[in-house]
Each structure stands twice: as C-alpha cells, then as structure tokens.
Short mmCIF file of C-alpha atoms in Angstrom, two decimals:
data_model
loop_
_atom_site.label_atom_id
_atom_site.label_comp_id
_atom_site.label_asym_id
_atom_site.label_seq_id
_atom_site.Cartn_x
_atom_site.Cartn_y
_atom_site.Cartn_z
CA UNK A 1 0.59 111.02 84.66
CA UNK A 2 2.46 109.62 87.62
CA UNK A 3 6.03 108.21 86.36
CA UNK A 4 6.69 104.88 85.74
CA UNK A 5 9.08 102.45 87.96
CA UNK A 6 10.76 100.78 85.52
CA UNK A 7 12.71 98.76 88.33
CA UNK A 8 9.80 97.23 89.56
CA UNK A 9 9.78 94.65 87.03
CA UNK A 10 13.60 93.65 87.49
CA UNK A 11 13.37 94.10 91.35
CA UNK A 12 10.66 91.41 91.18
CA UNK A 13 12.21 89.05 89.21
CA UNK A 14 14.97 89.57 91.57
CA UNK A 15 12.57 88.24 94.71
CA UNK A 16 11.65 85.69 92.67
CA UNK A 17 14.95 84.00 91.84
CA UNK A 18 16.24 84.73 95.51
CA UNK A 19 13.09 82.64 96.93
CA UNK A 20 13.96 79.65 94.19
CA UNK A 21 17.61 79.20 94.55
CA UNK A 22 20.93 79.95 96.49
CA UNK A 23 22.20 82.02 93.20
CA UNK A 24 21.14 82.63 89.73
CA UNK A 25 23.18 80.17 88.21
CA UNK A 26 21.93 77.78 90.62
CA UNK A 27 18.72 78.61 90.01
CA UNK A 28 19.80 77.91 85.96
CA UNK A 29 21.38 74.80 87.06
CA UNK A 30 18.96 73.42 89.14
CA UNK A 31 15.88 73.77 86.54
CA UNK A 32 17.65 72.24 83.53
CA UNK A 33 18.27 69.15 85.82
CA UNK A 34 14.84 69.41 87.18
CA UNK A 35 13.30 70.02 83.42
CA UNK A 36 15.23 67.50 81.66
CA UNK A 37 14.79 64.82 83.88
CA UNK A 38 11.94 65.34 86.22
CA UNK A 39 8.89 64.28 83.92
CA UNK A 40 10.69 60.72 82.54
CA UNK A 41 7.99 58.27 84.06
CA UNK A 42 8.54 54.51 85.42
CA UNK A 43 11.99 53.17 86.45
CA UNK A 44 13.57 54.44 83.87
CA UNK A 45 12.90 58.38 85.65
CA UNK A 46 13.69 56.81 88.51
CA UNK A 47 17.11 55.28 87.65
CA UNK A 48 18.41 58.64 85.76
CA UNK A 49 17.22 60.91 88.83
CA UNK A 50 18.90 58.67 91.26
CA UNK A 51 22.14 59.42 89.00
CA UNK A 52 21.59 63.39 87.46
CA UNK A 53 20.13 64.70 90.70
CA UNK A 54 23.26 64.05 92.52
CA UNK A 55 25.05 67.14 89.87
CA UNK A 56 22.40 69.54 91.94
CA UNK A 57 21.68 67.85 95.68
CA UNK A 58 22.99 65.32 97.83
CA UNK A 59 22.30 62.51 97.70
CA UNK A 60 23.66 59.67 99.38
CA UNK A 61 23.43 56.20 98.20
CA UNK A 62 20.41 54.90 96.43
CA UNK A 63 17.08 57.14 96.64
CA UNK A 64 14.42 56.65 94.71
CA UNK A 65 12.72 60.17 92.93
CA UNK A 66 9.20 59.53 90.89
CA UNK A 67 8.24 61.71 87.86
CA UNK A 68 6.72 65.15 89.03
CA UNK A 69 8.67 66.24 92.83
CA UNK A 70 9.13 69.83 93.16
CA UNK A 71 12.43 70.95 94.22
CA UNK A 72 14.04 74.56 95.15
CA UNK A 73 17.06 75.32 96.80
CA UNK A 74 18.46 71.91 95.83
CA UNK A 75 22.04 72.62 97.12
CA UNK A 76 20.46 72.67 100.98
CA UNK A 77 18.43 69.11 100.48
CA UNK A 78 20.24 65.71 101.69
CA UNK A 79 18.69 62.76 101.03
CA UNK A 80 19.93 59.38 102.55
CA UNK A 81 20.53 56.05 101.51
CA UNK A 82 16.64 54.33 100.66
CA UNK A 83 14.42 57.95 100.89
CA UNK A 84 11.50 57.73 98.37
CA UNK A 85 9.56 60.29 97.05
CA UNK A 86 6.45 60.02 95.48
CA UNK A 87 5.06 62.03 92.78
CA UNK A 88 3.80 65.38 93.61
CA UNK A 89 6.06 65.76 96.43
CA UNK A 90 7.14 69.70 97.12
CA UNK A 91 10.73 70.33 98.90
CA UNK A 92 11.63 73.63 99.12
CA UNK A 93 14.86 73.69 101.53
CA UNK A 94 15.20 77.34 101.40
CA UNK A 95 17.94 78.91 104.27
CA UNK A 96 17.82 76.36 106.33
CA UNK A 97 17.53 73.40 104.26
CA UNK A 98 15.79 69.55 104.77
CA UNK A 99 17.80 66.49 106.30
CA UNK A 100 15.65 62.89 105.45
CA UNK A 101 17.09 59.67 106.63
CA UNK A 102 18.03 56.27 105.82
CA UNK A 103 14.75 54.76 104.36
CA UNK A 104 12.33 57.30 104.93
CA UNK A 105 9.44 57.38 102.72
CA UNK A 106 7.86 61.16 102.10
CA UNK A 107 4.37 59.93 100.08
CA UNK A 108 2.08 61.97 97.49
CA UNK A 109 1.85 65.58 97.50
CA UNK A 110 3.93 65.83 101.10
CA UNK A 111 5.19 69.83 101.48
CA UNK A 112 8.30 70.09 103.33
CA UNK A 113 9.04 73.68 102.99
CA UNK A 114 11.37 75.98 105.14
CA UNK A 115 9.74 78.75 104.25
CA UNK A 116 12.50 80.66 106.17
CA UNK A 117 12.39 84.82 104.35
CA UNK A 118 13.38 86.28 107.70
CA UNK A 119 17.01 84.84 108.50
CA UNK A 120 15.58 82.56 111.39
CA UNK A 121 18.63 80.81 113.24
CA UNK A 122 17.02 77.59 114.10
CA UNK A 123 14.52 77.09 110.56
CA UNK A 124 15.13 73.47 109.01
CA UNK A 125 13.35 70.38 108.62
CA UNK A 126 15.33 67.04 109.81
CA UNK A 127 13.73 63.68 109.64
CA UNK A 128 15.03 60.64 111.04
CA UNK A 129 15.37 56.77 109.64
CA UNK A 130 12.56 54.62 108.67
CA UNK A 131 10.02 57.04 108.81
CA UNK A 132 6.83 57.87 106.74
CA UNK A 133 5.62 61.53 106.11
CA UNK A 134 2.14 60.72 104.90
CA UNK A 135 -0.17 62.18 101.73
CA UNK A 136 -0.85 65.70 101.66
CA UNK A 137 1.53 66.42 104.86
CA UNK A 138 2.58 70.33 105.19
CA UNK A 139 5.15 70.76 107.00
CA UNK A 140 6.47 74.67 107.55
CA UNK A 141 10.45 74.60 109.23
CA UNK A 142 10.68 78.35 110.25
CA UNK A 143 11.40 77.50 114.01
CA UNK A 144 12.86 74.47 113.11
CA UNK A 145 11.10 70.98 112.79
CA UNK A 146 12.81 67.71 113.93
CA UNK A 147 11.59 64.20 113.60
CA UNK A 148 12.80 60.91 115.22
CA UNK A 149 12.91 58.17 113.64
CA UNK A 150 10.21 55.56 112.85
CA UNK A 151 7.49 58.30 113.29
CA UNK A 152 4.65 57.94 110.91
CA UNK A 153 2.12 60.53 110.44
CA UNK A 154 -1.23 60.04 108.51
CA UNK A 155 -2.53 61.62 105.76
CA UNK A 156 -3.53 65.57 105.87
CA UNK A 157 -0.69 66.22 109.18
CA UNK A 158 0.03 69.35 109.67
CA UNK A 159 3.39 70.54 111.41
CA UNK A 160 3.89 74.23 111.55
CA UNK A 161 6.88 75.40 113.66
CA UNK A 162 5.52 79.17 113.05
CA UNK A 163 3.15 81.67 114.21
CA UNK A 164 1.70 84.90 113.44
CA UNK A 165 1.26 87.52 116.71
CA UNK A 166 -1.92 89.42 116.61
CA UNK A 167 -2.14 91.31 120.08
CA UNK A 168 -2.91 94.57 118.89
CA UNK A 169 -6.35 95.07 117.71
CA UNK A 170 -5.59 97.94 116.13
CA UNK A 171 -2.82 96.82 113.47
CA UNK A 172 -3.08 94.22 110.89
CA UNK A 173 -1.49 90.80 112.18
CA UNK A 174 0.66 90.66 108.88
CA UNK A 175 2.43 93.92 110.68
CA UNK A 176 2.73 92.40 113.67
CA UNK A 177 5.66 89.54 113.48
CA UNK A 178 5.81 85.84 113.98
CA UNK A 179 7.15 83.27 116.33
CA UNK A 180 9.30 80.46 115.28
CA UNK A 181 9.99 78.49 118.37
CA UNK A 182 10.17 74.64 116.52
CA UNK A 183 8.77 71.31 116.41
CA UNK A 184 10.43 67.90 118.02
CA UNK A 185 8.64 64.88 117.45
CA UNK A 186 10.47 61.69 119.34
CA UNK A 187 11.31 58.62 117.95
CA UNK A 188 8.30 56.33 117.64
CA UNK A 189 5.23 58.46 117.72
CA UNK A 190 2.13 57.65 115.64
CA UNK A 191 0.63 61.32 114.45
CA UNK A 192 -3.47 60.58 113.29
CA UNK A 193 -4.43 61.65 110.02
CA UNK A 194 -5.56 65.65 110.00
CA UNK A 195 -3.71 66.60 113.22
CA UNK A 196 -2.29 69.75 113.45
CA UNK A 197 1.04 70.06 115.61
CA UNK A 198 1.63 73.93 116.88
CA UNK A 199 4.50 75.52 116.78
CA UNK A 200 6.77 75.54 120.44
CA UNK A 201 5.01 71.67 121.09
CA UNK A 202 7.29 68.70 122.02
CA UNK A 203 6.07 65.12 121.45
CA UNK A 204 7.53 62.61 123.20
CA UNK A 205 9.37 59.25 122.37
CA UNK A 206 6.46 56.68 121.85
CA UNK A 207 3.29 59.57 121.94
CA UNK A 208 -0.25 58.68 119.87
CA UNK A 209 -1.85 61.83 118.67
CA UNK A 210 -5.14 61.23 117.56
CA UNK A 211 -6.81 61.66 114.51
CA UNK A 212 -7.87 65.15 113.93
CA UNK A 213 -6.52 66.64 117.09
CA UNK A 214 -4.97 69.94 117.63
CA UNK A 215 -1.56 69.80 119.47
CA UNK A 216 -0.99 73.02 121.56
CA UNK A 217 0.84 71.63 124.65
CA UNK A 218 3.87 69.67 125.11
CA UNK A 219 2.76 65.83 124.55
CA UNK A 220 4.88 62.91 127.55
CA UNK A 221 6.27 59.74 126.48
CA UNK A 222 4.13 57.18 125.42
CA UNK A 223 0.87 58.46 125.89
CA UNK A 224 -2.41 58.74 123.58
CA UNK A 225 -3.69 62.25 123.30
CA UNK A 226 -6.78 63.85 121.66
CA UNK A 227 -9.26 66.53 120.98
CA UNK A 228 -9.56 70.18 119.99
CA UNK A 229 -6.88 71.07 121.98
CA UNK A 230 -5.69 67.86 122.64
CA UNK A 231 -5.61 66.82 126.04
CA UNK A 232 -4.27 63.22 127.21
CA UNK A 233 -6.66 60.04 126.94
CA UNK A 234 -4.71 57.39 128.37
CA UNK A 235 -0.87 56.35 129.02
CA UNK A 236 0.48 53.33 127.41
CA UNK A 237 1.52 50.76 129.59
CA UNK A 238 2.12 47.62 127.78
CA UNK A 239 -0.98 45.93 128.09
CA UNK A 240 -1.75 43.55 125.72
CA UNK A 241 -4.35 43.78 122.59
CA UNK A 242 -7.49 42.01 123.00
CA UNK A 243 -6.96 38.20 122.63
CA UNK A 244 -9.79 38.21 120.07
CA UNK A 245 -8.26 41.01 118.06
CA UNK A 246 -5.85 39.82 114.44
CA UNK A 247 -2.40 41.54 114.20
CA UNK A 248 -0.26 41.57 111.63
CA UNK A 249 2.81 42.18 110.99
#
C-alpha cells in the first residue's frame, strides 16, 4: 500500500481559509457576523447590518445590505454612504479588495470578485458614485477593474480584466499563465445587457455598448458600438430624439 499524506487534509483546509479571509481569526470573525446577521429579512436585517457589519468592513455612512449577500475578505471591502445591495449579491475582495461609491446600487446576484491568487499589483474593483451594476453582473478584478461614475450596465455584463495564454499547442492553457492588464470604464457609459468587456479594453466617458456585444478594442468617447467583436455604429452628437418619441425622466 502506498502511504498515506496525512497533511493533505490540514494543507487543504489551509487553502481554504487563506482564499476566505485575511487571517483565521478573521475568517472566525467575519462568519459569526455574517451568520448571525446575514439571513434577518425586511428592514429590520437591513437596519442591524447597516450597524454589525461595520465590526468586520467599512462602511461609511448609511448602506443598505438585504438578507442573503455573500461576503469574503470583509476587511478589504468599503462601502460608501447610500450603496445597496440586493440579495444574492457575491463580494469577494480578496488581495486587492472592492471600492463602491456614494449611492451606487450593485442589484441581484451581481459577482464582484478579485479573484486575485497570484499577487497581481494592479487587481481591485473600484466603482464610482451613482452607479448601477446590474442582475447577474460578473465582474473578475485580477488586472484591475475601474468604473466611473453614473455607468449602468444591464443585466448578464460581463467584465473580466483577465486572460488565459494558450500559444503553445502542445501544453495545456491552465500551464500556460494569464494576463491581467485591467478594465476602465468612463464616467457615463451605458453597457447593454449580455456584453462582455475584455480584459486590456478602455471605454470612454459617455460610450454605448450594445446589447450582447463583445468588447475587444479600446471603445472613444461618446460613441455607440456593437457586434461580435464590437466595432463602432455611430458617434453621438447631440442630436435630438425623435419629436414623436415619449421621454421620461
């Protein structure tokens, strides 16, 4: 009989706590919080996060947490004055960590996750004031992602400021390294629901990104772009709406 690694087991549960919190007894910290408070429903949940959260992350001024958010590495998350989160939301801040502004609203079963295993210098997630991270967003910080403020992106987005080299026919691309060159999304840009934004692209202040496209390239100011890979459909020049077309505000 081969012999038995009996520090497999403990090495493992080693990798697990270091991908969960900065120590152990953060890790211990951060759950009771999380498990004592995290499942109380209505205002009530909401009122006692806004206050017990604050022994574990920072959080400044009112924020508003619903029942059922998923949080690691609590100790690298700020959250400013007026964030929401809705339920199912996933932030895990890992080396790195995840700056949301003043009134930003991250909506139902959003990932923001760092994901950052490799000591990346520039991995993070930073979003802006007044913004809206959609339903179902992923959003992977490796390379870094920042977002402007009042940038909304639809449901499904994808943002992921990584990517996996596979040059070499010959050797598996999970031996083969990533790139983590970051994200920047401008203030004002309207991201279409399903788009996927590649790592190393910059979108400029005022930029449409259709629904469903796939961002490979660099994307000006204040243009609408498109497609699989998106390619630019028109500028936007300040023409108005059709007359015959309602707008609310």
């Amino acid at each position: 009989m081969e012999p038995t690694n009996r520090s497999q087991p403990l090495s493992d549960v080693q990798l697990y706590l270091s991908r969960q919190a900065s120590s152990v007894w953060r890790y211990v910290a951060e759950q009771f919080v999380l498990g004592v408070f995290g499942w109380i429903p209505s205002i009530v949940g909401i009122g006692l996060r806004a206050l017990f959260y604050r022994l574990i992350m920072r959080l400044e001024g009112m924020v508003a947490i619903e029942k059922g958010v998923r949080i690691r590495f609590a100790d690298q998350i700020r959250l400013a004055t007026g964030v929401y989160l809705d339920e199912g939301v996933y932030l895990h801040a890992c080396p790195g960590g995840i700056d949301i502004g003043e009134g930003t609203l991250v909506m139902h079963h959003a990932e923001l996750h760092v994901y950052n295993f490799r000591d990346l210098p520039h991995a993070g997630i930073r979003v802006g004031c007044e913004s809206l991270i959609g339903e179902f967003n992923v959003l992977r910080g490796q390379g870094g992602i920042t977002i402007g403020d009042r940038v909304y992106t639809s449901p499904h987005v994808q943002l992921a400021a990584v990517n996996h080299v596979f040059s070499d026919p010959a050797r598996p691309f999970v031996e083969q390294g990533i790139t983590a060159e970051g994200i920047v999304v401008e203030d004002d840009v309207w991201i279409g629901a399903a788009a996927v934004i590649t790592d190393g692209v910059h979108i400029g202040q005022g930029a449409v990104i259709a629904a469903g496209a796939v961002v490979t390239k660099d994307v000006p100011a204040h243009t609408v772009v498109g497609g699989v890979p998106a390619q630019p459909i028109k500028a936007i020049t300040g023409d108005d709406p059709p007359p015959d077309l309602p707008i609310h505000f």
